[in-house]
Structures are given as structure tokens and as C-alpha cells.
mmCIF file with all atom_site columns, C-alpha atoms in Angstrom:
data_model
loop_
_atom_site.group_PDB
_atom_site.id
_atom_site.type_symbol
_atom_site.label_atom_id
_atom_site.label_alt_id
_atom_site.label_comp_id
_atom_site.label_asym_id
_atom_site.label_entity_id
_atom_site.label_seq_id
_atom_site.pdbx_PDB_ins_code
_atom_site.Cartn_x
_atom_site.Cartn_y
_atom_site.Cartn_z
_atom_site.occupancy
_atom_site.B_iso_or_equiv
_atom_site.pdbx_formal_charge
_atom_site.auth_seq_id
_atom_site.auth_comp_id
_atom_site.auth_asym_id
_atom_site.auth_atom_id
_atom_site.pdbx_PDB_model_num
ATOM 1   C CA . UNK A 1 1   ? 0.000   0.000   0.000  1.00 0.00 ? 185 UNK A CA 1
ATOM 2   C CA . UNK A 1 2   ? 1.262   3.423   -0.861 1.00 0.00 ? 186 UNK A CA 1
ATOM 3   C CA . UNK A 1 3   ? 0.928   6.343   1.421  1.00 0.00 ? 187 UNK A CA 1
ATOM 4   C CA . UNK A 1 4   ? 1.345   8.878   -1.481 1.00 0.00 ? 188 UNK A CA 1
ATOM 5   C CA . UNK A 1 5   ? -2.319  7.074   -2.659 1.00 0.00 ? 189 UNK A CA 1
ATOM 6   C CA . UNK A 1 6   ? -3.771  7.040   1.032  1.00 0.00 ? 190 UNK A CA 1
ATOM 7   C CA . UNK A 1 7   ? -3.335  10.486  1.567  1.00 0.00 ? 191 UNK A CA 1
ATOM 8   C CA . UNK A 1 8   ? -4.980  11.531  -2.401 1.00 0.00 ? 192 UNK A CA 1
ATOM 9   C CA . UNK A 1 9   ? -7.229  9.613   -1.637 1.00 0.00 ? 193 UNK A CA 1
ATOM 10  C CA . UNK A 1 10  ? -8.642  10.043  1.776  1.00 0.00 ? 194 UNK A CA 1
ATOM 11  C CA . UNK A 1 11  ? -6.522  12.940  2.469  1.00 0.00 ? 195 UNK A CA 1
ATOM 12  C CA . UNK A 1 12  ? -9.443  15.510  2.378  1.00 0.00 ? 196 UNK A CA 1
ATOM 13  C CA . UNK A 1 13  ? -11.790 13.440  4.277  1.00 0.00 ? 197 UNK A CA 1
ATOM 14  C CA . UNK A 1 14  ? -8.810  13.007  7.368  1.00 0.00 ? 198 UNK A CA 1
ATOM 15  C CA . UNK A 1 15  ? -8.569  16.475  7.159  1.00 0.00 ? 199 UNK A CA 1
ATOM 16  C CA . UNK A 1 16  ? -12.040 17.449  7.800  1.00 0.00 ? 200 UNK A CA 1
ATOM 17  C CA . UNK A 1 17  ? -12.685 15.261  10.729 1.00 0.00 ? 201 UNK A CA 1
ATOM 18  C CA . UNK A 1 18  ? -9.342  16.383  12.074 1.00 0.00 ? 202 UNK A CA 1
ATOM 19  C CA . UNK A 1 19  ? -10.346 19.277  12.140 1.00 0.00 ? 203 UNK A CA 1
ATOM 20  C CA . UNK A 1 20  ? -13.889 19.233  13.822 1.00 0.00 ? 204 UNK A CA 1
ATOM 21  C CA . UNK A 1 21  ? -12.374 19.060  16.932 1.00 0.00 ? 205 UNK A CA 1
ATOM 22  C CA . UNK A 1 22  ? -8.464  19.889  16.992 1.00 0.00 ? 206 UNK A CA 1
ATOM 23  C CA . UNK A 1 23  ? -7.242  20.583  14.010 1.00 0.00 ? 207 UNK A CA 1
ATOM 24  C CA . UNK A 1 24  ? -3.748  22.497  14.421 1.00 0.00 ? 208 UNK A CA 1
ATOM 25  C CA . UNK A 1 25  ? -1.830  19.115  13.499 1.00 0.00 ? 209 UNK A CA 1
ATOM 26  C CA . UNK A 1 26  ? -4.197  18.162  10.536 1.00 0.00 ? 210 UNK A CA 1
ATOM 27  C CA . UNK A 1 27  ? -3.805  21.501  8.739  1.00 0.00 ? 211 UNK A CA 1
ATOM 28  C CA . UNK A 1 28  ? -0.078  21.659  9.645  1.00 0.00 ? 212 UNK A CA 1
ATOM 29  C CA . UNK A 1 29  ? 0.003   18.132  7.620  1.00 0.00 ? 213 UNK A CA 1
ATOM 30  C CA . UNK A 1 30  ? -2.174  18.935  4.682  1.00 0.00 ? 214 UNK A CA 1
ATOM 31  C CA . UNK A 1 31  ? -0.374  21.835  3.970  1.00 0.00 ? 215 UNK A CA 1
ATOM 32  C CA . UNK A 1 32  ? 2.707   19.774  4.045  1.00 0.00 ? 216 UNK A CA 1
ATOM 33  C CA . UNK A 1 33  ? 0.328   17.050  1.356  1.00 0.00 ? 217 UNK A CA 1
ATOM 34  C CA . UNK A 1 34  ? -0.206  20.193  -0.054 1.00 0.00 ? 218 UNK A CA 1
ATOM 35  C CA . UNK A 1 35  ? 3.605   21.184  -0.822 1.00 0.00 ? 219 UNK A CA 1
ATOM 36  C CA . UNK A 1 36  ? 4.182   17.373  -2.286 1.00 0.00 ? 220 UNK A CA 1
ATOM 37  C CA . UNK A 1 37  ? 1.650   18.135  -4.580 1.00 0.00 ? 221 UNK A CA 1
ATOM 38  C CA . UNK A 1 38  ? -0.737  15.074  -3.188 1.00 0.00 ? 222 UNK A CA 1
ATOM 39  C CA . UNK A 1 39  ? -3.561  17.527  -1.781 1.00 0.00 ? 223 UNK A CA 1
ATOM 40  C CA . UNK A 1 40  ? -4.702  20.707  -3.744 1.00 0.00 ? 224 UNK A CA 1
ATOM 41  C CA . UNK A 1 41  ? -3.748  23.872  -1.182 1.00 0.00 ? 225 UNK A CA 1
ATOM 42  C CA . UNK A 1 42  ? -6.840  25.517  -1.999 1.00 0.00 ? 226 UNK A CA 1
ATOM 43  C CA . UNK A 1 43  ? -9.151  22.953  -1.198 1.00 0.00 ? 227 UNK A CA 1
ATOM 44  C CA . UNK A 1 44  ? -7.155  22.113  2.141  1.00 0.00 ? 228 UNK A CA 1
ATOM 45  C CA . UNK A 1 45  ? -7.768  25.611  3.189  1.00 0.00 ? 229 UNK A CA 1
ATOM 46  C CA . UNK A 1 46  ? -11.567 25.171  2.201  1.00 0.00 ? 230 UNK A CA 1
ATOM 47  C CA . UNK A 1 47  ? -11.872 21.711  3.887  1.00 0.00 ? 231 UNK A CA 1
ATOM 48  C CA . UNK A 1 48  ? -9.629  22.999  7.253  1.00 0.00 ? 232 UNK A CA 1
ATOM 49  C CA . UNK A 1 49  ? -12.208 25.587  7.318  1.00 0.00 ? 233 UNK A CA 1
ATOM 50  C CA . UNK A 1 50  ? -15.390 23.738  6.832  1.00 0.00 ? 234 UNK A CA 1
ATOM 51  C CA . UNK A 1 51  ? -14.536 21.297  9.652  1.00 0.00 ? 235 UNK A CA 1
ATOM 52  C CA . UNK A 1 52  ? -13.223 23.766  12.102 1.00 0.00 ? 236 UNK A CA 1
ATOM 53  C CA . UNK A 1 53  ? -16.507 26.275  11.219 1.00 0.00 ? 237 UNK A CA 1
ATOM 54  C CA . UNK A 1 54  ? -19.025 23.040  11.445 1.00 0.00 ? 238 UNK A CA 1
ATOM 55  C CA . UNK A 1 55  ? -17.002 21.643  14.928 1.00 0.00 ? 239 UNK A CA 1
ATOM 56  C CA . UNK A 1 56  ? -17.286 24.884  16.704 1.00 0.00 ? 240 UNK A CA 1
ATOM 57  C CA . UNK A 1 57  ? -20.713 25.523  15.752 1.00 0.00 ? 241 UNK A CA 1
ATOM 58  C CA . UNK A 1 58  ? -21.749 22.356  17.289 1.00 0.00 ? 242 UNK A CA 1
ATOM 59  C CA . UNK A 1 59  ? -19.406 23.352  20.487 1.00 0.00 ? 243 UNK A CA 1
ATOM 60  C CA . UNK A 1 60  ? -21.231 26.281  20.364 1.00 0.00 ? 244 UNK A CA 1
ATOM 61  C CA . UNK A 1 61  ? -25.119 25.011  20.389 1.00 0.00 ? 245 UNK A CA 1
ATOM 62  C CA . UNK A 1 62  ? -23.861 22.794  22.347 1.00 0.00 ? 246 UNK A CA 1
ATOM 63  C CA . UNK A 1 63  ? -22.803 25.081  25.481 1.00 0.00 ? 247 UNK A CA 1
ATOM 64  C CA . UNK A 1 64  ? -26.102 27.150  24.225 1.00 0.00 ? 248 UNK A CA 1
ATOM 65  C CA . UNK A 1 65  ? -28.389 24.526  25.706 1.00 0.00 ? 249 UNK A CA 1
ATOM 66  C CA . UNK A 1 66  ? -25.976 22.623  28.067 1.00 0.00 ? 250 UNK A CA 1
ATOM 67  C CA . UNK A 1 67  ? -23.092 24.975  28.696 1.00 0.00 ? 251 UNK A CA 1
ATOM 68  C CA . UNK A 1 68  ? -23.893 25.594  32.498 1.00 0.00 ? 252 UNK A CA 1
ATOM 69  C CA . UNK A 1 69  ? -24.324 22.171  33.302 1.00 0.00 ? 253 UNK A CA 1
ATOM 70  C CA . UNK A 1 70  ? -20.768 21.034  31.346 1.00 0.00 ? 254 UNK A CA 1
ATOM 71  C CA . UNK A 1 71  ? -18.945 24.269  32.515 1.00 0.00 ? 255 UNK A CA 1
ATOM 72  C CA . UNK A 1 72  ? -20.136 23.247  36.653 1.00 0.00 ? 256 UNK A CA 1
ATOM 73  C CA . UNK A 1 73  ? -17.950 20.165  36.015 1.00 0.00 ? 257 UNK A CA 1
ATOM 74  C CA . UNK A 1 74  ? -14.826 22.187  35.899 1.00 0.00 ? 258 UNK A CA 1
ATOM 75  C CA . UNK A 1 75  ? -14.943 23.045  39.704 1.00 0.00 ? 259 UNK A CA 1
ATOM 76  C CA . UNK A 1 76  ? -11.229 24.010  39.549 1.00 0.00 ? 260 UNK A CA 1
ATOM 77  C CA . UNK A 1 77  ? -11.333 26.311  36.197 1.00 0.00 ? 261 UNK A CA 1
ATOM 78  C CA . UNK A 1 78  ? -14.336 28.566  37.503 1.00 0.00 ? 262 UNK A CA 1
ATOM 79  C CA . UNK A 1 79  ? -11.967 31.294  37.599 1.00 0.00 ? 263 UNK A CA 1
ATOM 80  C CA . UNK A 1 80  ? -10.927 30.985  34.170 1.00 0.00 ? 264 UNK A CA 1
ATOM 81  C CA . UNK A 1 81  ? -14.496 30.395  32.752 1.00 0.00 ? 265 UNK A CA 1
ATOM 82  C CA . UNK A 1 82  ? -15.188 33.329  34.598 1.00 0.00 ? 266 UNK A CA 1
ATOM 83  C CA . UNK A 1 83  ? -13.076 35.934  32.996 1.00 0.00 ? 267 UNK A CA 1
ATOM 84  C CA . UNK A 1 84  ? -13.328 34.059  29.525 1.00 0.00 ? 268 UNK A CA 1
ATOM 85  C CA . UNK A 1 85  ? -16.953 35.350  30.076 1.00 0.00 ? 269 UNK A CA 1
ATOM 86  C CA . UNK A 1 86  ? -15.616 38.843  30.819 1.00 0.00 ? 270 UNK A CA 1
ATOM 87  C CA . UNK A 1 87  ? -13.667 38.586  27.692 1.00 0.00 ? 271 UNK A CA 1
ATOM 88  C CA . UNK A 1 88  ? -16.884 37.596  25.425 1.00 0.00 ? 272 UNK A CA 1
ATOM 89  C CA . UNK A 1 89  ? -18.670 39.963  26.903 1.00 0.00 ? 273 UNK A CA 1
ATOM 90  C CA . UNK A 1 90  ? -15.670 43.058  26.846 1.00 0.00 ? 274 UNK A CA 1
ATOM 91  C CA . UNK A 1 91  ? -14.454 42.125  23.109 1.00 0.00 ? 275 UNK A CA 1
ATOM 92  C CA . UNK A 1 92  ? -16.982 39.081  21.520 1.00 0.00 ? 276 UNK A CA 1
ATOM 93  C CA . UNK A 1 93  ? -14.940 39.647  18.276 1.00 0.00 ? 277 UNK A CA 1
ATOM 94  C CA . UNK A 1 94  ? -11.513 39.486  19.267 1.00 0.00 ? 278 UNK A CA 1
ATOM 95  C CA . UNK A 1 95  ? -12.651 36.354  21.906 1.00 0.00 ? 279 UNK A CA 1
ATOM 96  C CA . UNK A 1 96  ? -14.804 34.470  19.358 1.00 0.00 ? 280 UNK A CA 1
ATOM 97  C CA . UNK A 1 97  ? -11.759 35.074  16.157 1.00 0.00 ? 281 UNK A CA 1
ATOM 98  C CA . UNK A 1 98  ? -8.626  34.485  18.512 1.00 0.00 ? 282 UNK A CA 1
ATOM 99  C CA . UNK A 1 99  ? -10.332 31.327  20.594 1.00 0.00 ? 283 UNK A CA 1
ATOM 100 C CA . UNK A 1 100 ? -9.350  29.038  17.953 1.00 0.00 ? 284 UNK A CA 1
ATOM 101 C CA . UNK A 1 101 ? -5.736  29.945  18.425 1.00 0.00 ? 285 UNK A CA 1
ATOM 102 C CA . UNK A 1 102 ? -6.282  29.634  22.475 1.00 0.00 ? 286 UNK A CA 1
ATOM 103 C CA . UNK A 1 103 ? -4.243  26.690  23.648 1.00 0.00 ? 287 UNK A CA 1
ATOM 104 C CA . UNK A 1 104 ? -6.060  24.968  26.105 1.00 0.00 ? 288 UNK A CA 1
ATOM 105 C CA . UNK A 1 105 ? -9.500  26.751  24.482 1.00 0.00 ? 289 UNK A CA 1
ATOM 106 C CA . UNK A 1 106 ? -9.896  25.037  21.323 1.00 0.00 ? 290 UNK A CA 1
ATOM 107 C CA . UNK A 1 107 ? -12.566 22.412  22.487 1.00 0.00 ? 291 UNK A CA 1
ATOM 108 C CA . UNK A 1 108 ? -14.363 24.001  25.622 1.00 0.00 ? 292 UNK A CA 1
ATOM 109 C CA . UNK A 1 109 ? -13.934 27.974  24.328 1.00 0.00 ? 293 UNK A CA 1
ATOM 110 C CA . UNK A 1 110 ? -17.202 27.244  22.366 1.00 0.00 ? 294 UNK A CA 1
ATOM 111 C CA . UNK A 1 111 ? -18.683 25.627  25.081 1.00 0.00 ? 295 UNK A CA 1
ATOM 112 C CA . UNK A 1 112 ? -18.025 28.863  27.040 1.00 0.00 ? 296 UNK A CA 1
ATOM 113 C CA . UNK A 1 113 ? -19.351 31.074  24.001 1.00 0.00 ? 297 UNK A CA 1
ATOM 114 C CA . UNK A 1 114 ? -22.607 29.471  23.564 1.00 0.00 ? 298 UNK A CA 1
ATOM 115 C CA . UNK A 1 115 ? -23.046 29.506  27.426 1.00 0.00 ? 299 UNK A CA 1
ATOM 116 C CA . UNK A 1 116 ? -22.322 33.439  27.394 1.00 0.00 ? 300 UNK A CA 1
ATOM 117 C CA . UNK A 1 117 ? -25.590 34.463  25.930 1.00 0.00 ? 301 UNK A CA 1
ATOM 118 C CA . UNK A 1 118 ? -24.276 35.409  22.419 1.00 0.00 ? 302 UNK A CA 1
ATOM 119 C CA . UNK A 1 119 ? -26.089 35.568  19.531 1.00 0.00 ? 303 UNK A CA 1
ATOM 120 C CA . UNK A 1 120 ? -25.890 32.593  17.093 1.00 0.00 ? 304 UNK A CA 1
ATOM 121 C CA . UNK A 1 121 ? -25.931 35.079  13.998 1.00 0.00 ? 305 UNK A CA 1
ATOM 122 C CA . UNK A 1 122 ? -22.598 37.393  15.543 1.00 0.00 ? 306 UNK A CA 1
ATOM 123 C CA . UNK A 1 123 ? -21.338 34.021  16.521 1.00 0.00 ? 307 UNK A CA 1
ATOM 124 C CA . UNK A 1 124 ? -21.623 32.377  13.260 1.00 0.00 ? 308 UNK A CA 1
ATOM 125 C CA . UNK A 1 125 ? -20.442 35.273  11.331 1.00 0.00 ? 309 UNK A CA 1
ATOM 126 C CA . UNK A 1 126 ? -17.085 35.738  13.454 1.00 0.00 ? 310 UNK A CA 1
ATOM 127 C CA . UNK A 1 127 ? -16.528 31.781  13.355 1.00 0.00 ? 311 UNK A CA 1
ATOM 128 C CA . UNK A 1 128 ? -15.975 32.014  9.787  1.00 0.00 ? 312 UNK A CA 1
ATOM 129 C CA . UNK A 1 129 ? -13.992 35.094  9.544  1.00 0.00 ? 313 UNK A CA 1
ATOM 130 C CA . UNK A 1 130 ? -11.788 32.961  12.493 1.00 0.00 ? 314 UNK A CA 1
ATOM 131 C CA . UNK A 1 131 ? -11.991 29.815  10.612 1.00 0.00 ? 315 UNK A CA 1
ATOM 132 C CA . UNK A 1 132 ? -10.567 31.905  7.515  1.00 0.00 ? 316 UNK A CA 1
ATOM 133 C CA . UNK A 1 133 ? -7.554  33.118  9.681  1.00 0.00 ? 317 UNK A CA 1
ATOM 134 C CA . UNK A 1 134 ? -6.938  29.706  10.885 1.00 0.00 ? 318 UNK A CA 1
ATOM 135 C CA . UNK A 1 135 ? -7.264  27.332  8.035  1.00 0.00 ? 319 UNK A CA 1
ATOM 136 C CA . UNK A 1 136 ? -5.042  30.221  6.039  1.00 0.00 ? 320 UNK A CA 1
ATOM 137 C CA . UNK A 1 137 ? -2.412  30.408  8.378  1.00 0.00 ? 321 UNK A CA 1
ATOM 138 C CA . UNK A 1 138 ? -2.253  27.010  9.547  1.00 0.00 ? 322 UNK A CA 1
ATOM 139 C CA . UNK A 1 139 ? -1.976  25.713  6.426  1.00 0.00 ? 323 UNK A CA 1
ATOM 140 C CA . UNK A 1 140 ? 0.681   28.158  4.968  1.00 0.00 ? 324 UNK A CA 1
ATOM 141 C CA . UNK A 1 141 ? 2.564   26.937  7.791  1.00 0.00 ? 325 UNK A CA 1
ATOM 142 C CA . UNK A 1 142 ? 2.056   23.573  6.477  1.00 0.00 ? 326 UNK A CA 1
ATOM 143 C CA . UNK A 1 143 ? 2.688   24.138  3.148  1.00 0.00 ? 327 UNK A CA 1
ATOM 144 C CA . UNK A 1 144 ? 5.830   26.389  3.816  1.00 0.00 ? 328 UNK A CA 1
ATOM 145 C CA . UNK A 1 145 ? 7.162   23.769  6.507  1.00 0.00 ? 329 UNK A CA 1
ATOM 146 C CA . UNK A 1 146 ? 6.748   21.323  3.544  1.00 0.00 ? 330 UNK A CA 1
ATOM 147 C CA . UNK A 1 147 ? 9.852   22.695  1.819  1.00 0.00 ? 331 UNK A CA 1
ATOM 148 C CA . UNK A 1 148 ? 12.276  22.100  4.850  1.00 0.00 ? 332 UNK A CA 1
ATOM 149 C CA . UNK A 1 149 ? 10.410  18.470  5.868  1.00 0.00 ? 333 UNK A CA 1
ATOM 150 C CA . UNK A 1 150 ? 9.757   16.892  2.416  1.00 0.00 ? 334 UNK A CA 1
ATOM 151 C CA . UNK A 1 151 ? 13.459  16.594  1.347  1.00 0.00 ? 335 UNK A CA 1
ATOM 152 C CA . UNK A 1 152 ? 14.077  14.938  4.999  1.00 0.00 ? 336 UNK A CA 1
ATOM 153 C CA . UNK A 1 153 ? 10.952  12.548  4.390  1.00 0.00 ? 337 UNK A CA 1
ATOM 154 C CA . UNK A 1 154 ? 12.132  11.672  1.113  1.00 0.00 ? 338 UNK A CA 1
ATOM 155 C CA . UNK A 1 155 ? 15.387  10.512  2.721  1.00 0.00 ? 339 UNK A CA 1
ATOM 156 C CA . UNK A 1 156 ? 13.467  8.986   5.855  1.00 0.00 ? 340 UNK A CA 1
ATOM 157 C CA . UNK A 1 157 ? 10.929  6.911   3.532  1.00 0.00 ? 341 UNK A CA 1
ATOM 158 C CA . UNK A 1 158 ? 14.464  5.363   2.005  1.00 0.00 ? 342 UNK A CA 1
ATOM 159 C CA . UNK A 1 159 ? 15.996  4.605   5.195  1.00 0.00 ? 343 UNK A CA 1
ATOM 160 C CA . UNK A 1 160 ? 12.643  3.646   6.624  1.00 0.00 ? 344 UNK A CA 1
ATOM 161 C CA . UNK A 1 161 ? 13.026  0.077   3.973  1.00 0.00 ? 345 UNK A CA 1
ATOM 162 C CA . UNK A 1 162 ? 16.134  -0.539  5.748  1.00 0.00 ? 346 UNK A CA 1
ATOM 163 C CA . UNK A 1 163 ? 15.122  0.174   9.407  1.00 0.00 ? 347 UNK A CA 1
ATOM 164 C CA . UNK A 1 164 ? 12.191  -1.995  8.951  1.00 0.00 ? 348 UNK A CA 1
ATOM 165 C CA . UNK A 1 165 ? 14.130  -5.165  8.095  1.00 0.00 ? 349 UNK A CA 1
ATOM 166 C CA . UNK A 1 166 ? 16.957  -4.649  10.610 1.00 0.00 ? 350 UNK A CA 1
ATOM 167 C CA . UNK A 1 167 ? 14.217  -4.183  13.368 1.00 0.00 ? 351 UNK A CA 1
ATOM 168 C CA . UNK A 1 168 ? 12.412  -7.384  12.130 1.00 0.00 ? 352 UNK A CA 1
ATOM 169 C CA . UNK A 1 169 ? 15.335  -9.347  12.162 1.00 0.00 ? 353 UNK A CA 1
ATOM 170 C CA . UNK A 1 170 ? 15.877  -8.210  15.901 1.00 0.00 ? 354 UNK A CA 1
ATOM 171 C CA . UNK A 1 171 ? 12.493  -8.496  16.672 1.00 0.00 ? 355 UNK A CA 1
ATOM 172 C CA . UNK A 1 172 ? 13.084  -12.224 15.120 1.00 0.00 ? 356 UNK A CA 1
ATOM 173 C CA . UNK A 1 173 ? 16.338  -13.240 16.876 1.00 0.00 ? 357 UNK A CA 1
ATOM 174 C CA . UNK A 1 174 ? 15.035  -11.780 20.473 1.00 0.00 ? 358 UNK A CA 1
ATOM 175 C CA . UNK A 1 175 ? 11.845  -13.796 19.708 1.00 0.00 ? 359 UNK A CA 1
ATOM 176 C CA . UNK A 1 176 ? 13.855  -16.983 18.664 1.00 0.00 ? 360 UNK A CA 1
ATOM 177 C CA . UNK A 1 177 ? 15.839  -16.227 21.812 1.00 0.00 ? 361 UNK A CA 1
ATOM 178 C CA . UNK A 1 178 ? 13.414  -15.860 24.406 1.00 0.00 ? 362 UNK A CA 1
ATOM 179 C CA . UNK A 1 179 ? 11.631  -19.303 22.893 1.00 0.00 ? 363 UNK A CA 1
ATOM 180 C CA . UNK A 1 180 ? 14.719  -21.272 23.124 1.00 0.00 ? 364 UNK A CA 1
ATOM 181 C CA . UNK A 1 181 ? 15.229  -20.146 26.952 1.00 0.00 ? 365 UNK A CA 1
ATOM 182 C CA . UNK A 1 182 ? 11.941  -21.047 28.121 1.00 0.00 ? 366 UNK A CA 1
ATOM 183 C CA . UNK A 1 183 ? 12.349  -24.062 25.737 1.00 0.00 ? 367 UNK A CA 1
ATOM 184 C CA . UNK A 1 184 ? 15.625  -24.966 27.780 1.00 0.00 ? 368 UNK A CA 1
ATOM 185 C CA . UNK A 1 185 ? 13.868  -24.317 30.842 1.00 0.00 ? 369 UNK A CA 1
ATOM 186 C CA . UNK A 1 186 ? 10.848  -26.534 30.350 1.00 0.00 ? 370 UNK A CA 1
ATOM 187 C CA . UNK A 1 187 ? 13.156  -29.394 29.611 1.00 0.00 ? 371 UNK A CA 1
ATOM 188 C CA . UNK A 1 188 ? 15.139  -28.918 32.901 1.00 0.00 ? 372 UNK A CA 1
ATOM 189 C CA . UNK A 1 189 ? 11.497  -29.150 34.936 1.00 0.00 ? 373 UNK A CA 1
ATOM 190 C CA . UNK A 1 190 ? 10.936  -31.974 33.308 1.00 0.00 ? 374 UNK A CA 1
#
């Protein structure tokens, strides 16, 4: 099986359910798929976006209706879920844009939005402007990364044949090893 075909193939698809919930890593790589020419950049910027807009907006609707309940659980973050709610309510656009690039946020920062109170039509609008800026810049990365990892993947994917079959043929011996010692010490019980 080649990976080169794995990732055409199903590249796109990975990508999107990457990045309903985390994301960072999957755009990273498909810009790098990107750069080898196995994923068009375009439509990785397009698909990083549509899973990162539709996995927030489910966050979001989700904290909407259960947000208080979920955010209780937290007992010893109430002081951070506390001034992220300061935040949304201070500066909703700089909050709702920048949460994506929040660590620690990414997953419960929609939570907290759709508990805040905010309107599904300002949040909707700034998730896409923020799933723009992501998706763009994560990718870029990505794809610019590409040109300083590719050349050492090339060389790794050559040396890979070689560390395979050296590590089987340890993995062989050690086996053939251990079985001859409990072997020898079956015999000697007997």
C-alpha cells in the first residue's frame, strides 16, 4: 500500500474530521500534502475551514443549551471560565476570532461562548472570519514547513526500507531467543 495514494485519496476526508475538533496538526500536515503536490492547497484551506466552522458551531449550540451544566464540572477552572466570560462579553470579536488559536481553548472555548448568551448570527459570522484566519495560516505553515520536511521525508521513507528489516530481524532473533530459553527451561522441569 502506498501512502502517497492514502493520503490523495482520503486525504481531504482526514482532514475534515481532524479538524472538527483539533485541528492544528491536521492543517499543519495537509499543507505539508499540499507542498508534495498530493492535496490541492486551496481545497485544504476550504476543507480545514469547513470542519473547524461546522465543529465549533456544534461546540457552540452545544454550550447554548448545556453549557452551564458542562462548565459546573470544571470546579477548579471557575476562575478561568469566569473571565473568559468577561472577555466575550468586553471584546466578543476578538474572543470568538482568537479562541481558535487559544491553547487549552480550542474544544471548551465554544462551550463557554454558547453559554455566554451570544447571539448565534454574531457568533456564526465571526466563526468564519476565524476559521478563515486559521485554516489560512495554519496551512501556509504547512505548506511552507513542507519545503524544509519533504526533502528529509524523502530521505526517511528510504531509510525507513532498511530500518524496517533490521528491526524485524531483531524483533526475530530476540523472539527466537526468548523461545529457546523457556524451551531450555521446560526441559530442565521436566
Amino acid at each position: 500500500m502506498d501512502i502517497n495514494h492514502l493520503i490523495t485519496q482520503y486525504g481531504y476526508v482526514a482532514l475534515f474530521f481532524g479538524c472538527l475538533a483539533e485541528g492544528e496538526t491536521f492543517t499543519l500536515l495537509g499543507g505539508v500534502a499540499a507542498h508534495e503536490g498530493l492535496l490541492h492547497y486551496g481545497l485544504v484551506i476550504l476543507v480545514a475551514m469547513a470542519g473547524g466552522i461546522l465543529g465549533d458551531t456544534a461546540l457552540f449550540f452545544i454550550g447554548r443549551h448545556y453549557g452551564a451544566n458542562i462548565l459546573k464540572k470544571f470546579k477548579k477552572h471557575q476562575k478561568q471560565i469566569k473571565k473568559a466570560n468577561m472577555l466575550i462579553r468586553k471584546r466578543p470579536v476578538l474572543f470568538v476570532i482568537g479562541v481558535r488559536f487559544m491553547y487549552g481553548l480550542r474544544i471548551i472555548g465554544p462551550i463557554i461562548i454558547g453559554s455566554s448568551g451570544l447571539k448565534p448570527q454574531k457568533f456564526m459570522l465571526l466563526n468564519v472570519i476565524g476559521a478563515a484566519l486559521w485554516a489560512v495560516i495554519f496551512v501556509s505553515l504547512g505548506y511552507v514547513g513542507g519545503q524544509v520536511i519533504a526533502p528529509w521525508l524523502h530521505k526517511l521513507d528510504h531509510h525507513l526500507k532498511h530500518l524496517f528489516w533490521l528491526a524485524l530481524i531483531v524483533a526475530l532473533v530476540w523472539g527466537a531467543r526468548i523461545w529457546f530459553k523457556r524451551r531450555a527451561a521446560r526441559q530442565t522441569e521436566d
